[in-house]
Amino acid sequence: MNEKIIALQNEITEKLSATTDLSELENIRVATLGKKGSVTALLKGMKDLSPEERKSFGAEVNSLKELVTRKIEEKIKELKEKEIQAEIEAMPLFDITTPANLQRGSYHPITLVQRQCETIFKSMGFAVIDYPEIVTDYECFEALNIPKHHPARDMQDTYYLDNGQLLKSHTSAAQNAILKKYGKDLMEKGMPIKAIFPGRCFRNEATDACHENTFFQMEGVMVDKDISISNLIFFMKTMLSEVFRKDIKVRLRPGFFPFVEPGFELDISCLICGGDGCPSCKQSGWLELCPCGMIHPNVLSEGGIDPEEYTGFAFGLGLTRLAMMKYGVKDIRNLNSGSLKAMSQFTDDE
Ligand code: PHE
């Protein structure tokens, strides 16, 4: 190889690898490949050579030109990448496009009381079970000792689908399936069924401050040998005292539900006046909170459990009502309003 070419190649390569910025690189490009550049000058000088010399010299200068062109391109790429990397590193760690004063999300008051109740019942050995919102007439009524055309159905008018199924009007609709699924297995092992099943319920209601067509309940059942009303009262009183964080008195009044016998309305001592009587409790000192009762023998046998041997209680806690009481929500319609302003002010006090 021609010595001149070798010397030039070394010189250019050295300069290129020493360059650290793009404008300097552009200067090198002009000084080598530009019109008056050193490589261009070699090409131009070829005209003074003999034809034989020209051939080999020409090939060598051309490969030098290619080499320099390629090295410059590589260097451009390398320096651009470095530039971007430096820009990224210089960026602040937080996202400057995030709007200021971003509000934190919050739980809905019903979710809050539901979770509190679940925690309390779980600590007392109850399983929490999820159940569909669309159920059959059998699950919602017939298995619960409410035959077709029974007047008790009038209290729970709901929304029917074209296929005959319906939106569940109460969480009791899960009772039959739960007794069937877990009953036999647990009874054989000599263990009780203890389950709660919270869920959304629907009724065809005219809405006002106290009524909604969509609301939440939390059903609970316990079945074993020798279960009595005292067990029911114990669990309800314990749970409510935990939820309200004070000792709550409860009382039972007779109430009719075809799937319990005897059936009750459970009242709690008024949270506002403590039982002395005030406008909130209509001067009675009591607030109606939770229908309940001892599971009807027909419901047990429909669930595959022998009513001669086993008894159980069931309750249908109104979660929506409980949330309203606990958080002082006056109008039930606020709960489904989707208003973040109204719903974001509640926090878990655990
Ligand atoms: N399912 C009944 C209702 O929604 C409440 C209830 C549940 C009553 C369990 C007794 C026992 O009206």
CSV table of C-alpha atoms and ligand atoms in Angstrom, one decimal:
chain,number,residue,atom,x,y,z
A,1,MET,CA,0.0,0.0,0.0
A,2,ASN,CA,1.1,3.5,-0.8
A,3,GLU,CA,2.9,5.1,2.2
A,4,LYS,CA,1.1,8.4,1.7
A,5,ILE,CA,-2.2,6.6,1.9
A,6,ILE,CA,-1.3,4.7,5.0
A,7,ALA,CA,-0.1,7.8,6.8
A,8,LEU,CA,-3.3,9.7,5.9
A,9,GLN,CA,-5.5,6.8,6.9
A,10,ASN,CA,-3.8,6.6,10.3
A,11,GLU,CA,-4.1,10.4,10.8
A,12,ILE,CA,-7.8,10.4,10.0
A,13,THR,CA,-8.6,7.4,12.1
A,14,GLU,CA,-6.8,8.9,15.1
A,15,LYS,CA,-8.6,12.2,14.7
A,16,LEU,CA,-12.0,10.4,14.4
A,17,SER,CA,-11.6,8.4,17.5
A,18,ALA,CA,-10.5,11.4,19.5
A,19,THR,CA,-13.5,13.5,18.5
A,20,THR,CA,-16.2,13.9,21.0
A,21,ASP,CA,-18.6,16.3,19.4
A,22,LEU,CA,-20.7,16.5,16.3
A,23,SER,CA,-19.5,19.9,14.9
A,24,GLU,CA,-15.8,18.8,15.3
A,25,LEU,CA,-16.8,15.7,13.3
A,26,GLU,CA,-18.3,17.7,10.6
A,27,ASN,CA,-15.0,19.7,10.3
A,28,ILE,CA,-13.1,16.4,9.9
A,29,ARG,CA,-15.6,15.3,7.2
A,30,VAL,CA,-15.0,18.5,5.2
A,31,ALA,CA,-11.2,18.3,5.8
A,32,THR,CA,-11.1,14.8,4.3
A,33,LEU,CA,-14.0,14.1,2.0
A,34,GLY,CA,-15.0,17.7,1.1
A,35,LYS,CA,-14.0,19.4,-2.2
A,36,LYS,CA,-10.7,20.6,-0.8
A,37,GLY,CA,-10.3,17.6,1.5
A,38,SER,CA,-7.2,15.5,1.9
A,39,VAL,CA,-8.8,12.3,0.4
A,40,THR,CA,-10.3,14.3,-2.4
A,41,ALA,CA,-6.9,15.8,-3.1
A,42,LEU,CA,-5.4,12.3,-3.5
A,43,LEU,CA,-8.1,11.4,-6.0
A,44,LYS,CA,-7.5,14.6,-7.9
A,45,GLY,CA,-3.7,14.0,-8.0
A,46,MET,CA,-4.2,10.7,-9.8
A,47,LYS,CA,-4.2,12.4,-13.1
A,48,ASP,CA,-0.4,12.9,-12.9
A,49,LEU,CA,0.3,9.2,-12.5
A,50,SER,CA,1.1,6.6,-15.1
A,51,PRO,CA,-1.8,4.3,-16.1
A,52,GLU,CA,-0.4,1.3,-14.2
A,53,GLU,CA,0.2,3.3,-11.0
A,54,ARG,CA,-3.1,4.9,-11.4
A,55,LYS,CA,-4.9,1.6,-11.3
A,56,SER,CA,-3.5,0.3,-8.0
A,57,PHE,CA,-3.3,3.8,-6.4
A,58,GLY,CA,-6.9,4.5,-7.5
A,59,ALA,CA,-8.2,1.3,-5.8
A,60,GLU,CA,-6.3,2.1,-2.6
A,61,VAL,CA,-7.6,5.7,-2.4
A,62,ASN,CA,-11.2,4.5,-3.1
A,63,SER,CA,-11.0,2.0,-0.3
A,64,LEU,CA,-9.7,4.7,1.9
A,65,LYS,CA,-12.6,7.0,0.9
A,66,GLU,CA,-15.1,4.2,1.7
A,67,LEU,CA,-13.4,3.5,5.0
A,68,VAL,CA,-13.4,7.2,6.1
A,69,THR,CA,-17.1,7.5,5.0
A,70,ARG,CA,-18.1,4.5,7.0
A,71,LYS,CA,-16.1,5.6,10.1
A,72,ILE,CA,-17.7,9.0,10.0
A,73,GLU,CA,-21.2,7.5,9.8
A,74,GLU,CA,-20.5,5.2,12.7
A,75,LYS,CA,-19.1,8.1,14.7
A,76,ILE,CA,-22.2,10.3,14.0
A,77,LYS,CA,-24.4,7.4,15.2
A,78,GLU,CA,-22.3,6.9,18.3
A,79,LEU,CA,-22.2,10.6,19.2
A,80,LYS,CA,-26.0,11.1,18.7
A,81,GLU,CA,-26.8,8.2,21.0
A,82,LYS,CA,-24.5,9.7,23.6
A,83,GLU,CA,-26.3,13.0,23.2
A,84,ILE,CA,-29.7,11.4,23.8
A,85,GLN,CA,-28.4,9.4,26.8
A,86,ALA,CA,-27.0,12.5,28.4
A,87,GLU,CA,-30.3,14.3,27.8
A,88,ILE,CA,-32.2,11.4,29.6
A,89,GLU,CA,-29.8,11.4,32.5
A,90,ALA,CA,-30.1,15.1,32.9
A,91,MET,CA,-34.0,14.8,33.1
A,92,PRO,CA,-35.5,15.1,36.6
A,93,LEU,CA,-36.7,11.7,38.0
A,94,PHE,CA,-40.4,12.7,38.4
A,95,ASP,CA,-42.8,13.2,35.5
A,96,ILE,CA,-43.1,17.0,35.0
A,97,THR,CA,-46.2,16.5,32.9
A,98,THR,CA,-48.2,15.2,35.9
A,99,PRO,CA,-50.9,17.7,36.9
A,100,ALA,CA,-50.4,19.2,40.3
A,101,ASN,CA,-52.7,18.5,43.3
A,102,LEU,CA,-53.7,15.0,42.0
A,103,GLN,CA,-56.3,13.6,44.4
A,104,ARG,CA,-55.8,10.2,45.8
A,105,GLY,CA,-58.5,7.6,45.1
A,106,SER,CA,-60.8,6.5,47.9
A,107,TYR,CA,-63.0,3.5,48.8
A,108,HIS,CA,-66.8,3.7,48.5
A,109,PRO,CA,-68.4,3.8,52.0
A,110,ILE,CA,-70.2,0.5,51.1
A,111,THR,CA,-66.9,-1.1,50.3
A,112,LEU,CA,-65.5,0.1,53.5
A,113,VAL,CA,-68.3,-1.4,55.7
A,114,GLN,CA,-68.3,-4.6,53.6
A,115,ARG,CA,-64.6,-5.0,54.3
A,116,GLN,CA,-64.9,-4.3,57.9
A,117,CYS,CA,-67.7,-6.9,58.3
A,118,GLU,CA,-65.8,-9.4,56.3
A,119,THR,CA,-62.7,-9.0,58.5
A,120,ILE,CA,-64.8,-9.4,61.7
A,121,PHE,CA,-66.7,-12.4,60.4
A,122,LYS,CA,-63.5,-14.0,59.1
A,123,SER,CA,-61.9,-13.6,62.5
A,124,MET,CA,-64.9,-15.6,63.9
A,125,GLY,CA,-64.3,-18.4,61.5
A,126,PHE,CA,-66.8,-17.5,58.7
A,127,ALA,CA,-65.9,-18.0,55.0
A,128,VAL,CA,-66.6,-15.2,52.6
A,129,ILE,CA,-68.4,-16.4,49.4
A,130,ASP,CA,-69.0,-14.6,46.2
A,131,TYR,CA,-72.3,-15.3,44.3
A,132,PRO,CA,-73.7,-14.2,40.9
A,133,GLU,CA,-76.1,-11.4,40.5
A,134,ILE,CA,-78.2,-13.2,38.0
A,135,VAL,CA,-80.0,-16.2,39.5
A,136,THR,CA,-82.9,-18.5,38.8
A,137,ASP,CA,-86.5,-18.3,40.2
A,138,TYR,CA,-85.6,-21.5,42.1
A,139,GLU,CA,-82.6,-20.0,43.9
A,140,CYS,CA,-84.3,-16.7,44.6
A,141,PHE,CA,-87.7,-18.0,45.7
A,142,GLU,CA,-88.6,-21.7,45.5
A,143,ALA,CA,-85.7,-23.1,47.3
A,144,LEU,CA,-86.4,-20.5,50.0
A,145,ASN,CA,-89.9,-21.9,50.7
A,146,ILE,CA,-91.5,-19.2,48.5
A,147,PRO,CA,-93.6,-21.1,45.9
A,148,LYS,CA,-95.0,-19.4,42.8
A,149,HIS,CA,-97.8,-17.0,43.5
A,150,HIS,CA,-96.9,-16.8,47.2
A,151,PRO,CA,-97.8,-13.3,48.4
A,152,ALA,CA,-94.3,-12.9,49.9
A,153,ARG,CA,-93.0,-12.5,46.4
A,154,ASP,CA,-94.8,-9.1,46.2
A,155,MET,CA,-92.3,-7.6,48.6
A,156,GLN,CA,-89.4,-8.5,46.3
A,157,ASP,CA,-90.5,-7.5,42.8
A,158,THR,CA,-87.3,-7.5,40.7
A,159,TYR,CA,-86.0,-7.4,37.1
A,160,TYR,CA,-86.6,-10.5,34.9
A,161,LEU,CA,-84.5,-11.5,31.9
A,162,ASP,CA,-86.0,-12.9,28.7
A,163,ASN,CA,-84.6,-16.4,29.6
A,164,GLY,CA,-86.6,-16.4,32.8
A,165,GLN,CA,-83.7,-15.7,35.1
A,166,LEU,CA,-83.7,-12.6,37.3
A,167,LEU,CA,-81.5,-10.1,39.1
A,168,LYS,CA,-81.3,-11.4,42.7
A,169,SER,CA,-83.6,-9.5,45.0
A,170,HIS,CA,-81.8,-10.6,48.1
A,171,THR,CA,-78.6,-12.4,49.0
A,172,SER,CA,-80.6,-15.3,50.5
A,173,ALA,CA,-80.7,-16.5,46.8
A,174,ALA,CA,-77.3,-18.0,47.5
A,175,GLN,CA,-78.4,-20.0,50.5
A,176,ASN,CA,-79.5,-23.2,48.7
A,177,ALA,CA,-76.3,-23.5,46.6
A,178,ILE,CA,-74.1,-22.9,49.6
A,179,LEU,CA,-75.9,-25.5,51.7
A,180,LYS,CA,-75.7,-28.0,48.8
A,181,LYS,CA,-72.1,-27.3,48.0
A,182,TYR,CA,-70.5,-27.3,51.5
A,183,GLY,CA,-73.2,-29.0,53.7
A,184,LYS,CA,-72.5,-32.6,53.2
A,185,ASP,CA,-68.8,-32.4,53.3
A,186,LEU,CA,-68.6,-30.3,56.4
A,187,MET,CA,-71.3,-32.3,58.2
A,188,GLU,CA,-69.4,-35.5,57.6
A,189,LYS,CA,-66.4,-34.0,59.2
A,190,GLY,CA,-68.5,-32.8,62.1
A,191,MET,CA,-67.8,-29.2,61.2
A,192,PRO,CA,-70.4,-26.3,61.0
A,193,ILE,CA,-71.2,-24.4,57.9
A,194,LYS,CA,-70.2,-20.8,58.6
A,195,ALA,CA,-70.4,-18.4,55.7
A,196,ILE,CA,-71.2,-14.8,54.8
A,197,PHE,CA,-72.0,-13.8,51.2
A,198,PRO,CA,-72.1,-10.1,50.5
A,199,GLY,CA,-73.7,-9.0,47.2
A,200,ARG,CA,-75.6,-6.5,45.1
A,201,CYS,CA,-79.3,-6.9,45.1
A,202,PHE,CA,-82.0,-5.4,42.9
A,203,ARG,CA,-85.7,-4.5,43.4
A,204,ASN,CA,-88.2,-2.8,41.3
A,205,GLU,CA,-88.7,0.2,43.7
A,206,ALA,CA,-89.6,3.8,43.3
A,207,THR,CA,-86.6,5.6,44.6
A,208,ASP,CA,-86.5,8.2,47.3
A,209,ALA,CA,-84.1,9.2,50.1
A,210,CYS,CA,-84.6,5.7,51.7
A,211,HIS,CA,-85.2,3.4,48.8
A,212,GLU,CA,-83.0,2.4,45.8
A,213,ASN,CA,-83.5,-0.2,43.1
A,214,THR,CA,-79.9,-1.3,43.6
A,215,PHE,CA,-78.4,-1.9,47.1
A,216,PHE,CA,-76.1,-4.2,49.0
A,217,GLN,CA,-76.8,-6.9,51.5
A,218,MET,CA,-74.6,-9.3,53.4
A,219,GLU,CA,-76.1,-12.6,54.2
A,220,GLY,CA,-74.8,-14.9,56.8
A,221,VAL,CA,-75.6,-18.5,57.7
A,222,MET,CA,-74.4,-20.9,60.3
A,223,VAL,CA,-75.6,-24.5,60.4
A,224,ASP,CA,-74.6,-27.2,62.9
A,225,LYS,CA,-76.1,-29.4,65.6
A,226,ASP,CA,-77.7,-27.4,68.4
A,227,ILE,CA,-77.6,-23.9,66.8
A,228,SER,CA,-80.0,-21.6,68.5
A,229,ILE,CA,-81.2,-18.1,68.6
A,230,SER,CA,-78.6,-17.3,71.3
A,231,ASN,CA,-75.8,-18.0,68.7
A,232,LEU,CA,-77.5,-15.7,66.3
A,233,ILE,CA,-77.7,-12.9,68.9
A,234,PHE,CA,-74.1,-13.4,69.9
A,235,PHE,CA,-72.6,-13.1,66.4
A,236,MET,CA,-74.8,-10.1,65.5
A,237,LYS,CA,-74.0,-8.2,68.7
A,238,THR,CA,-70.3,-8.9,68.4
A,239,MET,CA,-70.2,-7.9,64.8
A,240,LEU,CA,-72.2,-4.7,65.2
A,241,SER,CA,-70.2,-3.6,68.3
A,242,GLU,CA,-67.0,-4.0,66.3
A,243,VAL,CA,-68.3,-2.1,63.3
A,244,PHE,CA,-69.6,0.8,65.4
A,245,ARG,CA,-66.7,0.6,67.9
A,246,LYS,CA,-69.0,0.7,70.9
A,247,ASP,CA,-71.2,-1.7,72.8
A,248,ILE,CA,-74.4,-2.1,70.8
A,249,LYS,CA,-77.5,-3.4,72.4
A,250,VAL,CA,-79.7,-5.6,70.2
A,251,ARG,CA,-83.3,-6.8,70.4
A,252,LEU,CA,-85.4,-9.1,68.3
A,253,ARG,CA,-89.0,-8.5,67.2
A,254,PRO,CA,-91.0,-11.1,65.3
A,255,GLY,CA,-90.8,-10.7,61.6
A,256,PHE,CA,-92.1,-12.8,58.7
A,257,PHE,CA,-89.9,-14.4,56.1
A,258,PRO,CA,-91.0,-17.7,54.6
A,259,PHE,CA,-87.4,-19.1,54.8
A,260,VAL,CA,-86.9,-18.7,58.5
A,261,GLU,CA,-89.0,-20.0,61.5
A,262,PRO,CA,-89.1,-18.2,63.8
A,263,GLY,CA,-88.2,-15.0,61.9
A,264,PHE,CA,-87.1,-11.7,63.4
A,265,GLU,CA,-86.3,-8.1,62.8
A,266,LEU,CA,-83.1,-7.3,64.7
A,267,ASP,CA,-83.0,-3.7,66.1
A,268,ILE,CA,-80.0,-2.0,67.5
A,269,SER,CA,-80.0,0.7,70.2
A,270,CYS,CA,-80.1,4.1,68.6
A,271,LEU,CA,-76.6,5.3,67.7
A,272,ILE,CA,-77.5,9.0,68.2
A,273,CYS,CA,-79.3,9.0,71.5
A,274,GLY,CA,-78.1,5.6,72.9
A,275,GLY,CA,-81.6,4.5,73.5
A,276,ASP,CA,-83.2,7.5,75.2
A,277,GLY,CA,-85.3,8.4,72.2
A,278,CYS,CA,-84.6,11.1,69.6
A,279,PRO,CA,-86.0,12.2,66.1
A,280,SER,CA,-83.6,9.7,64.4
A,281,CYS,CA,-85.2,6.7,66.1
A,282,LYS,CA,-88.7,8.3,66.2
A,283,GLN,CA,-88.4,8.5,70.0
A,284,SER,CA,-88.3,4.7,70.3
A,285,GLY,CA,-84.6,4.3,71.2
A,286,TRP,CA,-84.2,1.5,68.6
A,287,LEU,CA,-83.2,1.3,64.9
A,288,GLU,CA,-84.3,-1.5,62.6
A,289,LEU,CA,-81.2,-3.0,61.0
A,290,CYS,CA,-81.2,-6.7,60.2
A,291,PRO,CA,-83.9,-9.3,59.4
A,292,CYS,CA,-82.9,-12.8,60.5
A,293,GLY,CA,-84.2,-16.0,61.9
A,294,MET,CA,-83.7,-19.7,62.3
A,295,ILE,CA,-83.5,-21.4,58.9
A,296,HIS,CA,-86.8,-23.1,58.0
A,297,PRO,CA,-86.7,-26.9,58.0
A,298,ASN,CA,-87.9,-26.9,54.3
A,299,VAL,CA,-84.9,-24.8,53.3
A,300,LEU,CA,-82.5,-27.1,55.1
A,301,SER,CA,-83.9,-30.2,53.5
A,302,GLU,CA,-84.0,-28.5,50.0
A,303,GLY,CA,-80.3,-27.8,50.6
A,304,GLY,CA,-79.6,-31.5,51.4
A,305,ILE,CA,-79.4,-31.1,55.1
A,306,ASP,CA,-81.4,-33.2,57.6
A,307,PRO,CA,-83.6,-30.7,59.6
A,308,GLU,CA,-84.1,-33.4,62.3
A,309,GLU,CA,-80.4,-33.4,63.1
A,310,TYR,CA,-79.3,-29.9,62.2
A,311,THR,CA,-80.4,-26.3,62.9
A,312,GLY,CA,-79.1,-23.0,61.7
A,313,PHE,CA,-79.6,-19.3,61.7
A,314,ALA,CA,-79.5,-16.8,58.8
A,315,PHE,CA,-79.4,-13.1,58.7
A,316,GLY,CA,-79.6,-10.5,55.9
A,317,LEU,CA,-77.7,-7.5,56.9
A,318,GLY,CA,-78.5,-4.4,54.9
A,319,LEU,CA,-74.9,-3.2,54.0
A,320,THR,CA,-76.2,-0.1,52.3
A,321,ARG,CA,-78.2,0.8,55.4
A,322,LEU,CA,-75.3,0.0,57.7
A,323,ALA,CA,-73.0,2.3,55.6
A,324,MET,CA,-75.6,5.1,55.8
A,325,MET,CA,-75.8,4.7,59.6
A,326,LYS,CA,-72.1,4.4,60.1
A,327,TYR,CA,-71.1,7.3,57.9
A,328,GLY,CA,-74.2,9.5,58.4
A,329,VAL,CA,-75.3,9.4,54.7
A,330,LYS,CA,-78.8,10.9,54.7
A,331,ASP,CA,-79.9,10.2,51.2
A,332,ILE,CA,-79.4,6.6,49.8
A,333,ARG,CA,-79.3,8.0,46.2
A,334,ASN,CA,-76.0,9.6,47.0
A,335,LEU,CA,-74.4,6.2,47.2
A,336,ASN,CA,-75.0,5.3,43.5
A,337,SER,CA,-74.6,8.9,42.3
A,338,GLY,CA,-71.0,8.4,41.2
A,339,SER,CA,-70.2,11.8,42.8
A,340,LEU,CA,-66.6,11.7,43.8
A,341,LYS,CA,-67.1,14.8,45.9
A,342,ALA,CA,-69.7,13.1,48.0
A,343,MET,CA,-68.1,9.7,48.1
A,344,SER,CA,-64.4,10.5,48.7
A,345,GLN,CA,-64.8,11.9,52.2
A,346,PHE,CA,-65.0,8.6,54.0
A,347,THR,CA,-62.0,6.7,55.3
A,348,ASP,CA,-61.4,3.4,56.9
A,349,ASP,CA,-61.0,3.9,60.6
A,350,GLU,CA,-59.3,0.6,61.2
B,1,PHE,N1,-83.7,-11.9,52.5
B,1,PHE,C1,-84.5,-11.2,53.3
B,1,PHE,C2,-84.7,-9.8,52.7
B,1,PHE,O1,-84.0,-9.4,51.9
B,1,PHE,C3,-83.7,-10.9,54.7
B,1,PHE,C4,-83.5,-12.1,55.5
B,1,PHE,C5,-82.4,-12.9,55.4
B,1,PHE,C6,-84.4,-12.5,56.4
B,1,PHE,C7,-82.1,-14.0,56.2
B,1,PHE,C8,-84.2,-13.6,57.2
B,1,PHE,C9,-83.1,-14.3,57.1
B,1,PHE,O2,-85.8,-9.2,52.9
